[in-house]
Tab-separated table of C-alpha atoms in Angstrom:
chain	number	residue	atom	x	y	z
A	26	MET	CA	0.000	0.000	0.000
A	27	ARG	CA	2.838	2.379	0.867
A	28	SER	CA	4.508	1.742	-2.509
A	29	PHE	CA	1.263	2.615	-4.274
A	30	LYS	CA	1.050	5.960	-2.413
A	31	VAL	CA	4.646	6.804	-3.253
A	32	LEU	CA	4.059	5.885	-6.891
A	33	ALA	CA	0.886	8.001	-6.990
A	34	VAL	CA	2.694	11.020	-5.504
A	35	LEU	CA	5.614	10.652	-7.915
A	36	THR	CA	3.258	10.341	-10.879
A	37	LEU	CA	1.410	13.483	-9.781
A	38	MET	CA	4.671	15.416	-9.356
A	39	ILE	CA	5.904	14.372	-12.791
A	40	GLY	CA	2.602	15.488	-14.314
A	41	ILE	CA	2.833	18.867	-12.610
A	42	LEU	CA	6.437	19.380	-13.684
A	43	ALA	CA	5.649	18.354	-17.252
A	44	GLY	CA	3.015	21.090	-17.378
A	45	CYS	CA	5.483	23.768	-16.315
A	46	ASP	CA	7.082	25.913	-19.003
A	47	SER	CA	10.579	26.531	-17.716
A	48	MET	CA	11.933	27.445	-21.143
A	49	GLY	CA	10.010	30.691	-21.512
A	50	GLU	CA	7.235	32.917	-20.379
A	51	GLN	CA	3.640	31.811	-20.202
A	52	GLY	CA	2.083	32.002	-23.632
A	53	GLU	CA	5.266	31.349	-25.559
A	54	SER	CA	4.896	28.482	-27.966
A	55	GLY	CA	8.639	28.121	-28.434
A	56	THR	CA	8.163	27.360	-32.134
A	57	GLN	CA	11.318	28.367	-33.994
A	58	PHE	CA	10.911	29.969	-37.407
A	59	ALA	CA	13.577	30.351	-40.099
A	60	LEU	CA	14.292	33.919	-41.172
A	61	THR	CA	12.449	33.223	-44.431
A	62	ASP	CA	9.331	31.908	-42.649
A	63	THR	CA	6.162	33.769	-41.769
A	64	ALA	CA	5.588	33.360	-38.040
A	65	THR	CA	2.016	33.145	-36.779
A	66	GLU	CA	0.509	32.842	-33.332
A	67	ILE	CA	-3.003	33.219	-31.971
A	68	ARG	CA	-3.507	33.917	-28.290
A	69	SER	CA	-6.778	34.869	-26.621
A	70	GLY	CA	-8.228	35.851	-29.979
A	71	VAL	CA	-5.290	38.040	-31.011
A	72	GLU	CA	-3.575	36.871	-34.191
A	73	LEU	CA	0.076	37.780	-34.727
A	74	VAL	CA	1.735	37.488	-38.150
A	75	MET	CA	5.443	38.408	-38.446
A	76	ASN	CA	8.152	38.304	-41.134
A	77	TYR	CA	11.839	39.176	-41.117
A	78	ASP	CA	12.954	41.790	-43.646
A	79	GLY	CA	16.650	40.984	-44.086
A	80	SER	CA	17.375	44.022	-46.258
A	81	ARG	CA	16.119	46.393	-43.538
A	82	LYS	CA	17.003	44.086	-40.610
A	83	VAL	CA	13.578	44.490	-39.020
A	84	PHE	CA	10.693	42.224	-38.142
A	85	THR	CA	7.399	43.502	-39.533
A	86	GLY	CA	3.870	42.253	-39.248
A	87	THR	CA	0.432	42.746	-37.783
A	88	VAL	CA	-1.653	42.000	-34.720
A	89	THR	CA	-5.369	41.467	-35.299
A	90	ASN	CA	-8.151	41.218	-32.744
A	91	THR	CA	-10.360	38.381	-33.983
A	92	THR	CA	-12.809	38.696	-31.074
A	93	ASN	CA	-16.032	40.683	-30.738
A	94	SER	CA	-14.717	42.906	-27.936
A	95	THR	CA	-11.744	45.162	-27.235
A	96	VAL	CA	-8.518	43.484	-26.140
A	97	THR	CA	-6.355	45.748	-23.977
A	98	ARG	CA	-2.616	46.102	-23.508
A	99	VAL	CA	-1.519	43.958	-26.440
A	100	ARG	CA	2.221	43.784	-27.089
A	101	VAL	CA	4.626	41.608	-29.065
A	102	GLU	CA	8.003	40.033	-28.324
A	103	ILE	CA	10.457	38.234	-30.573
A	104	HIS	CA	13.120	35.888	-29.240
A	105	LEU	CA	16.170	35.400	-31.444
A	106	SER	CA	18.225	32.204	-31.547
A	107	ASN	CA	21.223	34.194	-30.242
A	108	GLY	CA	19.378	34.634	-26.926
A	109	VAL	CA	18.288	38.245	-27.467
A	110	GLU	CA	14.691	39.304	-26.847
A	111	LEU	CA	13.299	42.107	-29.012
A	112	GLY	CA	10.470	44.058	-27.431
A	113	PRO	CA	8.012	44.094	-26.013
A	114	THR	CA	6.379	46.633	-28.272
A	115	PRO	CA	4.390	49.438	-26.631
A	116	ASN	CA	0.966	48.399	-25.315
A	117	VAL	CA	-1.944	48.939	-27.686
A	118	ASP	CA	-5.660	48.373	-27.308
A	119	LEU	CA	-7.317	46.595	-30.223
A	120	ALA	CA	-11.008	47.108	-30.914
A	121	ALA	CA	-13.025	44.151	-32.177
A	122	GLY	CA	-11.722	43.227	-35.631
A	123	GLU	CA	-8.963	45.858	-35.564
A	124	THR	CA	-5.510	45.270	-37.082
A	125	LYS	CA	-2.366	47.239	-36.240
A	126	SER	CA	1.112	47.117	-37.735
A	127	VAL	CA	4.057	45.884	-35.680
A	128	GLU	CA	7.754	46.493	-36.262
A	129	LEU	CA	10.729	45.403	-34.160
A	130	ASP	CA	14.233	46.576	-35.029
A	131	ALA	CA	17.003	43.971	-35.283
A	132	THR	CA	19.714	46.171	-36.849
A	133	ASN	CA	22.069	45.708	-33.891
A	134	GLN	CA	21.661	41.932	-33.833
A	135	SER	CA	23.872	39.292	-35.411
A	136	ASN	CA	24.463	35.566	-35.295
A	137	PHE	CA	20.833	34.472	-35.295
A	138	ASN	CA	19.152	32.214	-37.821
A	139	THR	CA	15.798	31.437	-36.193
A	140	TYR	CA	13.274	33.313	-34.099
A	141	SER	CA	10.124	32.781	-32.078
A	142	VAL	CA	7.245	35.188	-31.489
A	143	HIS	CA	4.543	35.700	-28.944
A	144	VAL	CA	1.741	38.034	-28.037
A	145	GLU	CA	1.370	39.334	-24.501
A	146	ILE	CA	-1.998	40.577	-23.297
A	147	GLY	CA	-3.064	42.381	-20.144
A	148	SER	CA	-1.555	44.373	-17.332
A	149	SER	CA	1.397	42.130	-16.555
A	150	ARG	CA	3.961	40.362	-18.663
A	151	SER	CA	2.240	37.059	-19.222
């Protein structure tokens, strides 16, 4: 009986630890995109689409509110494979159906060949 309890506790702990995201902030998918890829993410009804413009050395794209109500304090971050985080962008409120342009400067960055993106929403970094 004691072995069963220990096994049950260990199984529960492993399940809890497996659900933790120690590699990034909450909401980060961790998907790595090549510099030629279009990165997309949808979080809480906000759709992010980003591309890297190698000639200008900037990431450009859009955030779109796909919900029927305003989403407040929307911002974007990009994580480069060299360990650098670009952003977050300034907070914006998006009305229902609204799209806004996003641009993050990478001119001072080098030695990266992939990136990941994520949308943050709300009053704290989430």
